[in-house]
mmCIF file with all atom_site columns, C-alpha atoms and ligand atoms in Angstrom:
data_model
loop_
_atom_site.group_PDB
_atom_site.id
_atom_site.type_symbol
_atom_site.label_atom_id
_atom_site.label_alt_id
_atom_site.label_comp_id
_atom_site.label_asym_id
_atom_site.label_entity_id
_atom_site.label_seq_id
_atom_site.pdbx_PDB_ins_code
_atom_site.Cartn_x
_atom_site.Cartn_y
_atom_site.Cartn_z
_atom_site.occupancy
_atom_site.B_iso_or_equiv
_atom_site.pdbx_formal_charge
_atom_site.auth_seq_id
_atom_site.auth_comp_id
_atom_site.auth_asym_id
_atom_site.auth_atom_id
_atom_site.pdbx_PDB_model_num
ATOM   1   C  CA  . MET A 1 1   ? -34.855 -44.435  17.097 1.00 55.00 ? 1   MET A CA  1
ATOM   2   C  CA  . GLU A 1 2   ? -38.153 -45.058  15.319 1.00 58.00 ? 2   GLU A CA  1
ATOM   3   C  CA  . ARG A 1 3   ? -36.437 -47.153  12.635 1.00 62.00 ? 3   ARG A CA  1
ATOM   4   C  CA  . HIS A 1 4   ? -34.508 -49.163  15.175 1.00 61.00 ? 4   HIS A CA  1
ATOM   5   C  CA  . ASN A 1 5   ? -37.687 -50.202  16.969 1.00 61.00 ? 5   ASN A CA  1
ATOM   6   C  CA  . THR A 1 6   ? -39.332 -51.186  13.731 1.00 61.00 ? 6   THR A CA  1
ATOM   7   C  CA  . ALA A 1 7   ? -36.421 -53.438  12.885 1.00 59.00 ? 7   ALA A CA  1
ATOM   8   C  CA  . ILE A 1 8   ? -36.645 -55.133  16.266 1.00 53.00 ? 8   ILE A CA  1
ATOM   9   C  CA  . SER A 1 9   ? -40.362 -55.743  16.060 1.00 60.00 ? 9   SER A CA  1
ATOM   10  C  CA  . MET A 1 10  ? -39.991 -57.059  12.515 1.00 54.00 ? 10  MET A CA  1
ATOM   11  C  CA  . ALA A 1 11  ? -37.379 -59.511  13.754 1.00 54.00 ? 11  ALA A CA  1
ATOM   12  C  CA  . THR A 1 12  ? -39.630 -60.575  16.620 1.00 54.00 ? 12  THR A CA  1
ATOM   13  C  CA  . LEU A 1 13  ? -42.535 -61.104  14.264 1.00 49.00 ? 13  LEU A CA  1
ATOM   14  C  CA  . LEU A 1 14  ? -40.410 -63.090  11.883 1.00 47.00 ? 14  LEU A CA  1
ATOM   15  C  CA  . PHE A 1 15  ? -39.148 -65.253  14.696 1.00 49.00 ? 15  PHE A CA  1
ATOM   16  C  CA  . ALA A 1 16  ? -42.662 -65.875  16.056 1.00 48.00 ? 16  ALA A CA  1
ATOM   17  C  CA  . PHE A 1 17  ? -43.825 -66.725  12.559 1.00 47.00 ? 17  PHE A CA  1
ATOM   18  C  CA  . SER A 1 18  ? -41.018 -69.140  11.766 1.00 45.00 ? 18  SER A CA  1
ATOM   19  C  CA  . SER A 1 19  ? -41.306 -70.967  15.080 1.00 45.00 ? 19  SER A CA  1
ATOM   20  C  CA  . CYS A 1 20  ? -44.991 -71.492  14.303 1.00 45.00 ? 20  CYS A CA  1
ATOM   21  C  CA  . VAL A 1 21  ? -44.430 -72.821  10.824 1.00 48.00 ? 21  VAL A CA  1
ATOM   22  C  CA  . LEU A 1 22  ? -41.409 -74.921  11.704 1.00 52.00 ? 22  LEU A CA  1
ATOM   23  C  CA  . ALA A 1 23  ? -42.872 -76.560  14.793 1.00 70.00 ? 23  ALA A CA  1
ATOM   24  C  CA  . ALA A 1 24  ? -42.327 -80.113  13.541 1.00 89.00 ? 24  ALA A CA  1
ATOM   25  C  CA  . PRO A 1 25  ? -41.601 -82.471  16.431 1.00 95.00 ? 25  PRO A CA  1
ATOM   26  C  CA  . ASP A 1 26  ? -37.906 -82.597  17.332 1.00 95.00 ? 26  ASP A CA  1
ATOM   27  C  CA  . ASN A 1 27  ? -35.941 -85.848  17.599 1.00 95.00 ? 27  ASN A CA  1
ATOM   28  C  CA  . GLN A 1 28  ? -36.852 -86.479  21.214 1.00 96.00 ? 28  GLN A CA  1
ATOM   29  C  CA  . ARG A 1 29  ? -40.543 -85.867  20.542 1.00 96.00 ? 29  ARG A CA  1
ATOM   30  C  CA  . GLN A 1 30  ? -40.381 -88.149  17.508 1.00 95.00 ? 30  GLN A CA  1
ATOM   31  C  CA  . ALA A 1 31  ? -39.024 -90.944  19.699 1.00 95.00 ? 31  ALA A CA  1
ATOM   32  C  CA  . GLN A 1 32  ? -41.899 -90.418  22.142 1.00 96.00 ? 32  GLN A CA  1
ATOM   33  C  CA  . LEU A 1 33  ? -44.422 -90.466  19.311 1.00 96.00 ? 33  LEU A CA  1
ATOM   34  C  CA  . GLN A 1 34  ? -42.914 -93.635  17.881 1.00 94.00 ? 34  GLN A CA  1
ATOM   35  C  CA  . HIS A 1 35  ? -43.243 -95.223  21.309 1.00 95.00 ? 35  HIS A CA  1
ATOM   36  C  CA  . LEU A 1 36  ? -46.873 -94.107  21.504 1.00 96.00 ? 36  LEU A CA  1
ATOM   37  C  CA  . LEU A 1 37  ? -47.525 -95.573  18.065 1.00 95.00 ? 37  LEU A CA  1
ATOM   38  C  CA  . ASP A 1 38  ? -46.094 -98.939  19.118 1.00 93.00 ? 38  ASP A CA  1
ATOM   39  C  CA  . GLN A 1 39  ? -47.659 -99.078  22.579 1.00 95.00 ? 39  GLN A CA  1
ATOM   40  C  CA  . ASP A 1 40  ? -50.920 -97.128  22.515 1.00 96.00 ? 40  ASP A CA  1
ATOM   41  C  CA  . CYS A 1 41  ? -51.987 -97.226  18.899 1.00 97.00 ? 41  CYS A CA  1
ATOM   42  C  CA  . GLY A 1 42  ? -50.509 -100.717 18.681 1.00 96.00 ? 42  GLY A CA  1
ATOM   43  C  CA  . ALA A 1 43  ? -52.737 -101.903 21.536 1.00 97.00 ? 43  ALA A CA  1
ATOM   44  C  CA  . CYS A 1 44  ? -55.712 -101.664 19.190 1.00 98.00 ? 44  CYS A CA  1
ATOM   45  C  CA  . HIS A 1 45  ? -54.167 -101.645 15.742 1.00 97.00 ? 45  HIS A CA  1
ATOM   46  C  CA  . GLY A 1 46  ? -51.672 -104.432 16.415 1.00 95.00 ? 46  GLY A CA  1
ATOM   47  C  CA  . LEU A 1 47  ? -48.011 -104.234 17.412 1.00 90.00 ? 47  LEU A CA  1
ATOM   48  C  CA  . TYR A 1 48  ? -47.052 -104.156 13.733 1.00 91.00 ? 48  TYR A CA  1
ATOM   49  C  CA  . LEU A 1 49  ? -50.171 -102.137 12.904 1.00 94.00 ? 49  LEU A CA  1
ATOM   50  C  CA  . THR A 1 50  ? -51.500 -105.030 10.868 1.00 94.00 ? 50  THR A CA  1
ATOM   51  C  CA  . GLY A 1 51  ? -54.856 -104.788 12.636 1.00 96.00 ? 51  GLY A CA  1
ATOM   52  C  CA  . GLY A 1 52  ? -56.518 -105.992 15.815 1.00 96.00 ? 52  GLY A CA  1
ATOM   53  C  CA  . LEU A 1 53  ? -59.513 -104.353 17.397 1.00 96.00 ? 53  LEU A CA  1
ATOM   54  C  CA  . GLY A 1 54  ? -58.809 -101.468 15.004 1.00 97.00 ? 54  GLY A CA  1
ATOM   55  C  CA  . PRO A 1 55  ? -58.180 -101.835 11.261 1.00 97.00 ? 55  PRO A CA  1
ATOM   56  C  CA  . PRO A 1 56  ? -54.653 -102.231 9.853  1.00 97.00 ? 56  PRO A CA  1
ATOM   57  C  CA  . LEU A 1 57  ? -52.682 -98.979  9.528  1.00 96.00 ? 57  LEU A CA  1
ATOM   58  C  CA  . THR A 1 58  ? -50.022 -100.296 7.215  1.00 94.00 ? 58  THR A CA  1
ATOM   59  C  CA  . HIS A 1 59  ? -48.796 -98.427  4.156  1.00 93.00 ? 59  HIS A CA  1
ATOM   60  C  CA  . GLU A 1 60  ? -50.881 -100.762 1.944  1.00 93.00 ? 60  GLU A CA  1
ATOM   61  C  CA  . ALA A 1 61  ? -54.029 -100.444 4.056  1.00 96.00 ? 61  ALA A CA  1
ATOM   62  C  CA  . LEU A 1 62  ? -53.896 -96.655  3.998  1.00 96.00 ? 62  LEU A CA  1
ATOM   63  C  CA  . ALA A 1 63  ? -52.981 -96.306  0.333  1.00 94.00 ? 63  ALA A CA  1
ATOM   64  C  CA  . GLY A 1 64  ? -55.382 -93.933  -1.376 1.00 94.00 ? 64  GLY A CA  1
ATOM   65  C  CA  . LYS A 1 65  ? -56.867 -92.565  1.860  1.00 97.00 ? 65  LYS A CA  1
ATOM   66  C  CA  . SER A 1 66  ? -56.765 -88.817  2.264  1.00 97.00 ? 66  SER A CA  1
ATOM   67  C  CA  . ARG A 1 67  ? -54.163 -87.419  4.632  1.00 98.00 ? 67  ARG A CA  1
ATOM   68  C  CA  . ASP A 1 68  ? -56.660 -84.832  5.892  1.00 98.00 ? 68  ASP A CA  1
ATOM   69  C  CA  . SER A 1 69  ? -59.307 -87.385  6.771  1.00 98.00 ? 69  SER A CA  1
ATOM   70  C  CA  . LEU A 1 70  ? -56.740 -89.563  8.572  1.00 98.00 ? 70  LEU A CA  1
ATOM   71  C  CA  . ILE A 1 71  ? -55.587 -86.496  10.508 1.00 98.00 ? 71  ILE A CA  1
ATOM   72  C  CA  . ALA A 1 72  ? -59.229 -85.765  11.402 1.00 98.00 ? 72  ALA A CA  1
ATOM   73  C  CA  . THR A 1 73  ? -59.741 -89.375  12.558 1.00 98.00 ? 73  THR A CA  1
ATOM   74  C  CA  . VAL A 1 74  ? -56.698 -89.299  14.832 1.00 98.00 ? 74  VAL A CA  1
ATOM   75  C  CA  . THR A 1 75  ? -57.580 -85.831  16.144 1.00 98.00 ? 75  THR A CA  1
ATOM   76  C  CA  . LEU A 1 76  ? -61.277 -86.384  16.810 1.00 98.00 ? 76  LEU A CA  1
ATOM   77  C  CA  . GLY A 1 77  ? -61.591 -90.157  16.917 1.00 98.00 ? 77  GLY A CA  1
ATOM   78  C  CA  . ARG A 1 78  ? -64.509 -91.963  15.333 1.00 97.00 ? 78  ARG A CA  1
ATOM   79  C  CA  . PRO A 1 79  ? -67.612 -91.481  17.429 1.00 96.00 ? 79  PRO A CA  1
ATOM   80  C  CA  . GLY A 1 80  ? -69.481 -94.721  17.876 1.00 97.00 ? 80  GLY A CA  1
ATOM   81  C  CA  . SER A 1 81  ? -66.299 -96.803  17.499 1.00 97.00 ? 81  SER A CA  1
ATOM   82  C  CA  . ALA A 1 82  ? -63.438 -97.650  19.853 1.00 97.00 ? 82  ALA A CA  1
ATOM   83  C  CA  . MET A 1 83  ? -61.165 -95.120  18.119 1.00 98.00 ? 83  MET A CA  1
ATOM   84  C  CA  . PRO A 1 84  ? -60.518 -92.311  20.617 1.00 98.00 ? 84  PRO A CA  1
ATOM   85  C  CA  . GLY A 1 85  ? -59.648 -88.733  19.689 1.00 98.00 ? 85  GLY A CA  1
ATOM   86  C  CA  . TRP A 1 86  ? -56.092 -87.688  20.571 1.00 98.00 ? 86  TRP A CA  1
ATOM   87  C  CA  . ALA A 1 87  ? -56.483 -83.905  20.544 1.00 97.00 ? 87  ALA A CA  1
ATOM   88  C  CA  . ALA A 1 88  ? -56.187 -83.727  24.336 1.00 97.00 ? 88  ALA A CA  1
ATOM   89  C  CA  . LEU A 1 89  ? -52.841 -85.538  24.341 1.00 96.00 ? 89  LEU A CA  1
ATOM   90  C  CA  . LEU A 1 90  ? -51.207 -84.633  21.063 1.00 97.00 ? 90  LEU A CA  1
ATOM   91  C  CA  . ALA A 1 91  ? -50.451 -81.337  19.344 1.00 97.00 ? 91  ALA A CA  1
ATOM   92  C  CA  . PRO A 1 92  ? -51.620 -80.892  15.737 1.00 97.00 ? 92  PRO A CA  1
ATOM   93  C  CA  . ASP A 1 93  ? -47.984 -81.215  14.602 1.00 97.00 ? 93  ASP A CA  1
ATOM   94  C  CA  . ASP A 1 94  ? -47.646 -84.488  16.506 1.00 97.00 ? 94  ASP A CA  1
ATOM   95  C  CA  . ILE A 1 95  ? -50.736 -85.856  14.781 1.00 98.00 ? 95  ILE A CA  1
ATOM   96  C  CA  . ARG A 1 96  ? -49.533 -84.749  11.353 1.00 97.00 ? 96  ARG A CA  1
ATOM   97  C  CA  . TRP A 1 97  ? -46.190 -86.427  12.030 1.00 96.00 ? 97  TRP A CA  1
ATOM   98  C  CA  . LEU A 1 98  ? -47.885 -89.683  13.083 1.00 96.00 ? 98  LEU A CA  1
ATOM   99  C  CA  . VAL A 1 99  ? -50.138 -89.748  10.026 1.00 97.00 ? 99  VAL A CA  1
ATOM   100 C  CA  . ASP A 1 100 ? -47.208 -89.024  7.694  1.00 95.00 ? 100 ASP A CA  1
ATOM   101 C  CA  . ARG A 1 101 ? -45.275 -91.792  9.392  1.00 94.00 ? 101 ARG A CA  1
ATOM   102 C  CA  . LEU A 1 102 ? -48.163 -94.201  8.786  1.00 95.00 ? 102 LEU A CA  1
ATOM   103 C  CA  . LEU A 1 103 ? -48.542 -93.109  5.167  1.00 95.00 ? 103 LEU A CA  1
ATOM   104 C  CA  . GLN A 1 104 ? -44.806 -93.621  4.584  1.00 92.00 ? 104 GLN A CA  1
ATOM   105 C  CA  . GLY A 1 105 ? -45.120 -97.085  6.082  1.00 88.00 ? 105 GLY A CA  1
ATOM   106 C  CA  . LYS A 1 106 ? -43.771 -98.158  9.443  1.00 64.00 ? 106 LYS A CA  1
ATOM   107 C  CA  . PRO A 1 107 ? -40.552 -100.057 8.785  1.00 61.00 ? 107 PRO A CA  1
ATOM   108 C  CA  . ALA A 1 108 ? -40.800 -103.757 9.536  1.00 53.00 ? 108 ALA A CA  1
ATOM   109 C  CA  . PRO A 1 109 ? -39.099 -104.674 12.842 1.00 50.00 ? 109 PRO A CA  1
HETATM 110 C  C1  . HEC B 2 .   ? -59.026 -98.280  21.901 1.00 57.18 ? 1   HEC B C1  1
HETATM 111 C  C2  . HEC B 2 .   ? -58.620 -98.742  20.596 1.00 57.18 ? 1   HEC B C2  1
HETATM 112 C  C3  . HEC B 2 .   ? -57.866 -97.816  19.659 1.00 57.18 ? 1   HEC B C3  1
HETATM 113 C  C4  . HEC B 2 .   ? -56.731 -97.072  19.942 1.00 57.18 ? 1   HEC B C4  1
HETATM 114 C  C5  . HEC B 2 .   ? -55.965 -96.978  21.255 1.00 57.18 ? 1   HEC B C5  1
HETATM 115 C  C6  . HEC B 2 .   ? -56.373 -96.415  18.695 1.00 57.18 ? 1   HEC B C6  1
HETATM 116 N  N1  . HEC B 2 .   ? -57.265 -96.732  17.710 1.00 57.18 ? 1   HEC B N1  1
HETATM 117 FE FE1 . HEC B 2 .   ? -57.266 -96.011  15.806 1.00 57.18 ? 1   HEC B FE1 1
HETATM 118 N  N2  . HEC B 2 .   ? -58.993 -97.003  15.415 1.00 57.18 ? 1   HEC B N2  1
HETATM 119 C  C7  . HEC B 2 .   ? -59.643 -97.857  16.288 1.00 57.18 ? 1   HEC B C7  1
HETATM 120 C  C8  . HEC B 2 .   ? -60.846 -98.377  15.633 1.00 57.18 ? 1   HEC B C8  1
HETATM 121 C  C9  . HEC B 2 .   ? -61.823 -99.368  16.236 1.00 57.18 ? 1   HEC B C9  1
HETATM 122 C  C10 . HEC B 2 .   ? -60.878 -97.775  14.342 1.00 57.18 ? 1   HEC B C10 1
HETATM 123 C  C11 . HEC B 2 .   ? -61.951 -97.983  13.270 1.00 57.18 ? 1   HEC B C11 1
HETATM 124 C  C12 . HEC B 2 .   ? -63.009 -96.940  13.467 1.00 57.18 ? 1   HEC B C12 1
HETATM 125 C  C13 . HEC B 2 .   ? -64.178 -97.146  12.538 1.00 57.18 ? 1   HEC B C13 1
HETATM 126 O  O1  . HEC B 2 .   ? -64.893 -98.142  12.710 1.00 57.18 ? 1   HEC B O1  1
HETATM 127 O  O2  . HEC B 2 .   ? -64.349 -96.306  11.649 1.00 57.18 ? 1   HEC B O2  1
HETATM 128 C  C14 . HEC B 2 .   ? -59.712 -96.923  14.252 1.00 57.18 ? 1   HEC B C14 1
HETATM 129 C  C15 . HEC B 2 .   ? -59.394 -96.173  13.124 1.00 57.18 ? 1   HEC B C15 1
HETATM 130 C  C16 . HEC B 2 .   ? -58.211 -95.485  12.957 1.00 57.18 ? 1   HEC B C16 1
HETATM 131 C  C17 . HEC B 2 .   ? -57.798 -94.812  11.741 1.00 57.18 ? 1   HEC B C17 1
HETATM 132 C  C18 . HEC B 2 .   ? -58.586 -94.737  10.445 1.00 57.18 ? 1   HEC B C18 1
HETATM 133 C  C19 . HEC B 2 .   ? -58.150 -95.906  9.577  1.00 57.18 ? 1   HEC B C19 1
HETATM 134 C  C20 . HEC B 2 .   ? -58.843 -95.901  8.245  1.00 57.18 ? 1   HEC B C20 1
HETATM 135 O  O3  . HEC B 2 .   ? -58.611 -96.879  7.512  1.00 57.18 ? 1   HEC B O3  1
HETATM 136 O  O4  . HEC B 2 .   ? -59.582 -94.973  7.912  1.00 57.18 ? 1   HEC B O4  1
HETATM 137 C  C21 . HEC B 2 .   ? -56.564 -94.261  11.966 1.00 57.18 ? 1   HEC B C21 1
HETATM 138 C  C22 . HEC B 2 .   ? -55.708 -93.472  10.970 1.00 57.18 ? 1   HEC B C22 1
HETATM 139 C  C23 . HEC B 2 .   ? -56.212 -94.583  13.323 1.00 57.18 ? 1   HEC B C23 1
HETATM 140 N  N3  . HEC B 2 .   ? -57.227 -95.326  13.909 1.00 57.18 ? 1   HEC B N3  1
HETATM 141 C  C24 . HEC B 2 .   ? -55.027 -94.199  13.913 1.00 57.18 ? 1   HEC B C24 1
HETATM 142 C  C25 . HEC B 2 .   ? -54.728 -94.395  15.257 1.00 57.18 ? 1   HEC B C25 1
HETATM 143 C  C26 . HEC B 2 .   ? -53.556 -93.858  15.887 1.00 57.18 ? 1   HEC B C26 1
HETATM 144 C  C27 . HEC B 2 .   ? -52.463 -93.042  15.193 1.00 57.18 ? 1   HEC B C27 1
HETATM 145 C  C28 . HEC B 2 .   ? -53.639 -94.229  17.194 1.00 57.18 ? 1   HEC B C28 1
HETATM 146 C  C29 . HEC B 2 .   ? -52.670 -93.879  18.321 1.00 57.18 ? 1   HEC B C29 1
HETATM 147 C  C30 . HEC B 2 .   ? -52.373 -92.454  18.493 1.00 57.18 ? 1   HEC B C30 1
HETATM 148 C  C31 . HEC B 2 .   ? -54.847 -95.004  17.367 1.00 57.18 ? 1   HEC B C31 1
HETATM 149 N  N4  . HEC B 2 .   ? -55.492 -95.082  16.158 1.00 57.18 ? 1   HEC B N4  1
HETATM 150 C  C32 . HEC B 2 .   ? -55.270 -95.587  18.546 1.00 57.18 ? 1   HEC B C32 1
HETATM 151 C  C33 . HEC B 2 .   ? -59.241 -98.159  17.569 1.00 57.18 ? 1   HEC B C33 1
HETATM 152 C  C34 . HEC B 2 .   ? -58.183 -97.587  18.256 1.00 57.18 ? 1   HEC B C34 1
#
């Protein structure tokens, strides 16, 4: 009986752990994030992210910038500038996905 319970709680732990680590946005969430990137981020950074009120976020423009600092910028915003923080609207995994998407380069339309 004792062993049986241990096995169950191990399985539960493992499940909780893997759902934490593997919480990348699913396909539907990715589509929503892509829409946000075009509409909301695009409102300031340009529809093709080539710059507007905000600086360009193209693959070339971001080359050499640290992923962590870009994640921090999107999460917290840049105080004193128009760049808002997105922590209230987006999960950390969403923000990581967006930054990786930007670093990979948004495909031309
Ligand atoms: C209201 C306008 C506005 C919106 C909306 C906006 N940004 Fe920004 N963003 C800015 C401005 C302005 C800066 C430059 C801040 C500065 O002067 O350092 C910036 C900077 C950035 C940077 C840093 C670029 C660099 O070269 O270091 C990233 C990354 C970024 N924004 C991503 C996003 C993403 C992703 C979104 C949508 C989720 C978004 N922004 C929405 C205005 C905006």
